[in-house]
Structure formats: structure tokens, C-alpha cells
PDB file of C-alpha atoms in Angstrom:
ATOM      1  CA  MET A  61       3.064  11.271 -46.843  1.00 90.00           C
ATOM      2  CA  ARG A  62       6.402  11.174 -45.052  1.00 88.00           C
ATOM      3  CA  LEU A  63       7.549   7.606 -45.535  1.00 84.00           C
ATOM      4  CA  GLU A  64      10.828   8.115 -43.676  1.00 82.00           C
ATOM      5  CA  TYR A  65       8.849   9.013 -40.523  1.00 86.00           C
ATOM      6  CA  PHE A  66       6.169   6.374 -41.109  1.00 88.00           C
ATOM      7  CA  GLN A  67       3.564   9.152 -41.346  1.00 93.00           C
ATOM      8  CA  LEU A  68       1.331   7.778 -44.074  1.00 96.00           C
ATOM      9  CA  ILE A  69      -1.537  10.251 -44.017  1.00 96.00           C
ATOM     10  CA  ASP A  70      -1.339  13.953 -44.798  1.00 97.00           C
ATOM     11  CA  ARG A  71      -4.589  15.484 -43.622  1.00 97.00           C
ATOM     12  CA  ILE A  72      -7.794  14.589 -41.850  1.00 97.00           C
ATOM     13  CA  VAL A  73     -10.601  15.933 -44.044  1.00 97.00           C
ATOM     14  CA  ASP A  74     -13.630  14.733 -42.085  1.00 97.00           C
ATOM     15  CA  LEU A  75     -14.294  13.348 -38.629  1.00 97.00           C
ATOM     16  CA  ASN A  76     -17.816  12.416 -37.587  1.00 96.00           C
ATOM     17  CA  PRO A  77     -17.892  10.984 -34.045  1.00 95.00           C
ATOM     18  CA  ALA A  78     -21.672  10.472 -34.155  1.00 95.00           C
ATOM     19  CA  GLU A  79     -21.364   8.290 -37.276  1.00 97.00           C
ATOM     20  CA  ARG A  80     -18.029   6.848 -36.047  1.00 97.00           C
ATOM     21  CA  THR A  81     -16.305   7.690 -39.334  1.00 98.00           C
ATOM     22  CA  ILE A  82     -13.181   9.450 -40.540  1.00 98.00           C
ATOM     23  CA  ALA A  83     -11.839  10.472 -43.951  1.00 98.00           C
ATOM     24  CA  VAL A  84      -8.237  11.422 -44.699  1.00 98.00           C
ATOM     25  CA  GLU A  85      -6.034  12.312 -47.651  1.00 98.00           C
ATOM     26  CA  ALA A  86      -2.515  11.242 -48.525  1.00 98.00           C
ATOM     27  CA  THR A  87      -0.329  11.786 -51.542  1.00 98.00           C
ATOM     28  CA  VAL A  88       2.147   9.055 -52.406  1.00 97.00           C
ATOM     29  CA  PRO A  89       5.566  10.700 -52.811  1.00 96.00           C
ATOM     30  CA  THR A  90       6.962  10.867 -56.321  1.00 94.00           C
ATOM     31  CA  GLU A  91      10.448  10.079 -54.998  1.00 91.00           C
ATOM     32  CA  SER A  92      11.442   7.588 -52.295  1.00 90.00           C
ATOM     33  CA  THR A  93      14.162   4.992 -51.835  1.00 91.00           C
ATOM     34  CA  ILE A  94      11.345   2.463 -51.340  1.00 91.00           C
ATOM     35  CA  PHE A  95      10.558   2.708 -55.055  1.00 91.00           C
ATOM     36  CA  GLU A  96      14.136   1.855 -55.999  1.00 88.00           C
ATOM     37  CA  GLY A  97      13.491  -1.726 -54.921  1.00 90.00           C
ATOM     38  CA  HIS A  98       9.701  -1.889 -55.271  1.00 91.00           C
ATOM     39  CA  PHE A  99      10.049  -2.221 -58.249  1.00 91.00           C
ATOM     40  CA  PRO A 100      12.947  -1.046 -60.450  1.00 90.00           C
ATOM     41  CA  GLY A 101      11.469   0.504 -63.582  1.00 92.00           C
ATOM     42  CA  HIS A 102       7.894   0.006 -62.305  1.00 94.00           C
ATOM     43  CA  PRO A 103       7.557   1.790 -58.930  1.00 95.00           C
ATOM     44  CA  LEU A 104       4.566   0.761 -56.825  1.00 96.00           C
ATOM     45  CA  MET A 105       3.417   1.658 -53.317  1.00 96.00           C
ATOM     46  CA  PRO A 106       3.945  -1.505 -51.240  1.00 96.00           C
ATOM     47  CA  GLY A 107       0.704  -3.165 -50.184  1.00 96.00           C
ATOM     48  CA  VAL A 108       1.908  -3.395 -46.593  1.00 96.00           C
ATOM     49  CA  LEU A 109       2.214   0.415 -46.542  1.00 97.00           C
ATOM     50  CA  LEU A 110      -1.294   0.772 -47.960  1.00 98.00           C
ATOM     51  CA  ALA A 111      -2.474  -1.453 -45.091  1.00 98.00           C
ATOM     52  CA  GLU A 112      -0.539   0.718 -42.626  1.00 97.00           C
ATOM     53  CA  ALA A 113      -2.118   3.879 -44.071  1.00 98.00           C
ATOM     54  CA  MET A 114      -5.566   2.361 -43.453  1.00 98.00           C
ATOM     55  CA  ALA A 115      -4.469   1.387 -39.925  1.00 98.00           C
ATOM     56  CA  GLN A 116      -3.291   4.947 -39.249  1.00 98.00           C
ATOM     57  CA  THR A 117      -6.585   6.315 -40.574  1.00 98.00           C
ATOM     58  CA  SER A 118      -8.485   3.950 -38.272  1.00 98.00           C
ATOM     59  CA  GLY A 119      -6.186   4.782 -35.380  1.00 98.00           C
ATOM     60  CA  TRP A 120      -6.979   8.488 -35.598  1.00 98.00           C
ATOM     61  CA  LEU A 121     -10.681   7.642 -35.514  1.00 98.00           C
ATOM     62  CA  ILE A 122     -10.204   5.548 -32.369  1.00 98.00           C
ATOM     63  CA  ILE A 123      -8.084   8.266 -30.724  1.00 97.00           C
ATOM     64  CA  ALA A 124     -10.837  10.782 -31.506  1.00 96.00           C
ATOM     65  CA  LEU A 125     -13.620   8.600 -30.141  1.00 96.00           C
ATOM     66  CA  ASN A 126     -11.559   8.134 -26.969  1.00 96.00           C
ATOM     67  CA  ARG A 127     -10.891  11.896 -26.782  1.00 94.00           C
ATOM     68  CA  PHE A 128      -7.099  11.419 -26.714  1.00 94.00           C
ATOM     69  CA  GLU A 129      -7.369   9.372 -23.504  1.00 94.00           C
ATOM     70  CA  ARG A 130      -6.502   5.984 -25.025  1.00 96.00           C
ATOM     71  CA  MET A 131      -4.132   4.794 -27.762  1.00 97.00           C
ATOM     72  CA  PRO A 132      -4.878   2.089 -30.339  1.00 98.00           C
ATOM     73  CA  PHE A 133      -2.182  -0.450 -31.195  1.00 98.00           C
ATOM     74  CA  LEU A 134      -2.521  -2.652 -34.271  1.00 98.00           C
ATOM     75  CA  ALA A 135      -3.570  -6.187 -33.352  1.00 98.00           C
ATOM     76  CA  ALA A 136      -4.834  -7.799 -36.584  1.00 98.00           C
ATOM     77  CA  ILE A 137      -5.658  -7.151 -40.208  1.00 98.00           C
ATOM     78  CA  LYS A 138      -8.310  -9.391 -41.730  1.00 96.00           C
ATOM     79  CA  GLU A 139      -9.675  -9.672 -45.220  1.00 94.00           C
ATOM     80  CA  LEU A 140      -7.087  -7.304 -46.697  1.00 97.00           C
ATOM     81  CA  LYS A 141      -7.741  -6.959 -50.391  1.00 98.00           C
ATOM     82  CA  LEU A 142      -5.296  -5.168 -52.681  1.00 98.00           C
ATOM     83  CA  ARG A 143      -7.420  -4.530 -55.745  1.00 97.00           C
ATOM     84  CA  SER A 144      -5.226  -2.284 -57.885  1.00 97.00           C
ATOM     85  CA  PHE A 145      -1.708  -0.867 -58.065  1.00 97.00           C
ATOM     86  CA  VAL A 146      -0.898   2.493 -56.488  1.00 98.00           C
ATOM     87  CA  GLN A 147       1.871   4.521 -58.080  1.00 97.00           C
ATOM     88  CA  PRO A 148       4.057   7.400 -56.923  1.00 97.00           C
ATOM     89  CA  GLY A 149       2.310  10.765 -57.055  1.00 97.00           C
ATOM     90  CA  GLN A 150      -1.220   9.393 -56.748  1.00 98.00           C
ATOM     91  CA  GLN A 151      -3.668  10.981 -54.328  1.00 98.00           C
ATOM     92  CA  LEU A 152      -5.243   8.550 -51.845  1.00 98.00           C
ATOM     93  CA  ALA A 153      -8.639   9.054 -50.218  1.00 98.00           C
ATOM     94  CA  LEU A 154      -8.894   6.832 -47.156  1.00 98.00           C
ATOM     95  CA  ASP A 155     -11.832   6.297 -44.835  1.00 98.00           C
ATOM     96  CA  ALA A 156     -12.667   4.152 -41.848  1.00 98.00           C
ATOM     97  CA  THR A 157     -15.755   3.259 -39.856  1.00 98.00           C
ATOM     98  CA  LEU A 158     -15.729   1.867 -36.330  1.00 98.00           C
ATOM     99  CA  VAL A 159     -17.646  -1.420 -36.340  1.00 98.00           C
ATOM    100  CA  HIS A 160     -16.872  -2.659 -32.803  1.00 96.00           C
ATOM    101  CA  ASP A 161     -15.598  -1.128 -29.587  1.00 95.00           C
ATOM    102  CA  GLY A 162     -15.381  -2.949 -26.278  1.00 93.00           C
ATOM    103  CA  SER A 163     -13.347  -5.128 -23.918  1.00 93.00           C
ATOM    104  CA  GLY A 164     -10.196  -3.180 -24.743  1.00 95.00           C
ATOM    105  CA  PHE A 165     -10.447  -3.808 -28.481  1.00 98.00           C
ATOM    106  CA  ALA A 166     -11.756  -1.827 -31.424  1.00 98.00           C
ATOM    107  CA  MET A 167     -12.441  -2.980 -34.970  1.00 98.00           C
ATOM    108  CA  THR A 168     -12.745  -0.835 -38.078  1.00 98.00           C
ATOM    109  CA  ARG A 169     -13.588  -1.297 -41.717  1.00 98.00           C
ATOM    110  CA  ALA A 170     -11.166   0.766 -43.795  1.00 98.00           C
ATOM    111  CA  ARG A 171     -10.936   1.589 -47.499  1.00 98.00           C
ATOM    112  CA  THR A 172      -8.584   3.388 -49.870  1.00 98.00           C
ATOM    113  CA  HIS A 173      -9.667   4.998 -53.141  1.00 98.00           C
ATOM    114  CA  VAL A 174      -7.679   6.556 -55.978  1.00 98.00           C
ATOM    115  CA  GLU A 175      -9.651   8.770 -58.356  1.00 97.00           C
ATOM    116  CA  GLY A 176     -12.884   7.304 -56.964  1.00 97.00           C
ATOM    117  CA  LYS A 177     -11.802   3.700 -57.552  1.00 98.00           C
ATOM    118  CA  LEU A 178     -11.487   1.287 -54.612  1.00 98.00           C
ATOM    119  CA  VAL A 179      -7.863   0.107 -54.532  1.00 98.00           C
ATOM    120  CA  CYS A 180      -7.761  -1.699 -51.171  1.00 98.00           C
ATOM    121  CA  ASP A 181      -9.823  -2.436 -48.090  1.00 98.00           C
ATOM    122  CA  ALA A 182      -9.575  -4.390 -44.847  1.00 98.00           C
ATOM    123  CA  THR A 183     -11.051  -5.095 -41.444  1.00 98.00           C
ATOM    124  CA  ILE A 184      -8.572  -3.933 -38.812  1.00 98.00           C
ATOM    125  CA  THR A 185      -8.475  -4.780 -35.095  1.00 98.00           C
ATOM    126  CA  PHE A 186      -6.713  -2.731 -32.425  1.00 98.00           C
ATOM    127  CA  ARG A 187      -5.887  -3.197 -28.771  1.00 98.00           C
ATOM    128  CA  VAL A 188      -6.924   0.067 -27.081  1.00 98.00           C
ATOM    129  CA  VAL A 189      -5.021   1.030 -23.929  1.00 97.00           C
ATOM    130  CA  GLU A 190      -4.058   4.123 -21.967  1.00 96.00           C
ATOM    131  CA  PHE A 191      -1.196   6.072 -23.504  1.00 96.00           C
ATOM    132  CA  PRO A 192       2.024   4.394 -22.347  1.00 93.00           C
ATOM    133  CA  ASN A 193       3.492   7.735 -21.225  1.00 96.00           C
ATOM    134  CA  PRO A 194       2.831  11.480 -21.370  1.00 96.00           C
ATOM    135  CA  GLU A 195       5.471  11.971 -24.070  1.00 96.00           C
ATOM    136  CA  MET A 196       3.643   9.694 -26.493  1.00 95.00           C
ATOM    137  CA  ARG A 197       0.341  11.439 -25.848  1.00 95.00           C
ATOM    138  CA  GLY A 198       2.042  14.808 -26.373  1.00 96.00           C
ATOM    139  CA  HIS A 199       3.578  13.573 -29.622  1.00 95.00           C
ATOM    140  CA  MET A 200       0.169  12.428 -30.880  1.00 95.00           C
ATOM    141  CA  GLU A 201      -1.405  15.758 -29.928  1.00 95.00           C
ATOM    142  CA  SER A 202       1.365  17.590 -31.830  1.00 95.00           C
ATOM    143  CA  LEU A 203       0.944  15.341 -34.847  1.00 95.00           C
ATOM    144  CA  ALA A 204      -2.819  15.957 -34.726  1.00 95.00           C
ATOM    145  CA  LYS A 205      -2.142  19.647 -35.386  1.00 95.00           C
ATOM    146  CA  VAL A 206       0.014  18.811 -38.411  1.00 94.00           C
ATOM    147  CA  LEU A 207      -2.774  16.588 -39.786  1.00 95.00           C
ATOM    148  CA  GLU A 208      -5.361  19.337 -39.230  1.00 94.00           C
ATOM    149  CA  PHE A 209      -7.226  17.157 -36.742  1.00 95.00           C
ATOM    150  CA  PRO A 210     -10.638  18.798 -36.173  1.00 92.00           C
ATOM    151  CA  MET A 211     -10.567  19.177 -32.383  1.00 87.00           C
ATOM    152  CA  GLY A 212     -13.948  20.912 -32.548  1.00 85.00           C
ATOM    153  CA  ALA A 213     -15.500  17.622 -33.665  1.00 85.00           C
ATOM    154  CA  LEU A 214     -14.638  16.121 -30.274  1.00 82.00           C
ATOM    155  CA  ALA A 215     -16.865  18.665 -28.532  1.00 65.00           C
ATOM    156  CA  ASP A 216     -19.693  17.739 -30.907  1.00 58.00           C
ATOM    157  CA  GLY A 217     -19.353  13.971 -30.434  1.00 53.00           C
TER     158      GLY A 217
END
């Protein structure tokens, strides 16, 4: 996790286009200025960043299903439930499933687990459009390599 760059997932561990699912990993940093204020003496990963991590997980699924031709932009988060605290250094296992795709929108169901325990989940809606420019698409393709995006899965899907 690179909080300063708003990169909240570390690695894509599974992508299944046929099942419309993705699984990723992220490790909450042990040190970050965010924890100085959230909260002094009791550092916790902010819930809004947990929601963003689930949105990024879902976004990579949507990019994959659209074969890097379209870009998802966050439109809504519904039924967000923060069930437990997440602390610095903890390993997150995130997953998402596409539940709707059409009319320029996509909806996912996303979850985050720590040590097998569900810590948060949400239904997330995205507006799906063409990439705004070639630079953004190129940036996403470069980031995909860093995240170990399984390009071979696109050929299978």
C-alpha cells in the first residue's frame, strides 16, 4: 500500500473473468502520517480508505472485463459496513464480484478480510466510460504491471 500515491492495493492474486471476480492483497503500512491523527496513541486505518481499497479492487475487475478499453469512475457506495478496526501492519485480503454491468454503469459487491475475518463490505457503483486520454490508459497499463495484473486471464475470459 502506498498511501501517499493513493495506491491502496499491492497485488492482484486472482482474476476470473468467467466468474466476474477478483482477489487482491494489500498490507497496511506500519508508518504513515495518516496514523498521527487517526488516532494518536491508537492508530487505525480510516474507514474511507478501506472503502477506497474496495473501490480500487472493483475497478481493476471492471478494467479487466472491459479489456483495458474503458475506465470505471466511482459513482456510489451503498451499504458500507465497517465491522472491525484495521491496524497498521495488517494484511488485507480484498475481493469483488461484478453484480451488474450495463447502460454505462457497473456495480460490484466488495469485501475485505483480515486473518479470515470480514472487516468491511459494500456495494459499489461505477460510471464506466472510455479512457479520458491515452496517458491515463498508459498509466493504468503501467500500474497493472506493478500489481502483477494477470494479462493472460484476459485471453481466457
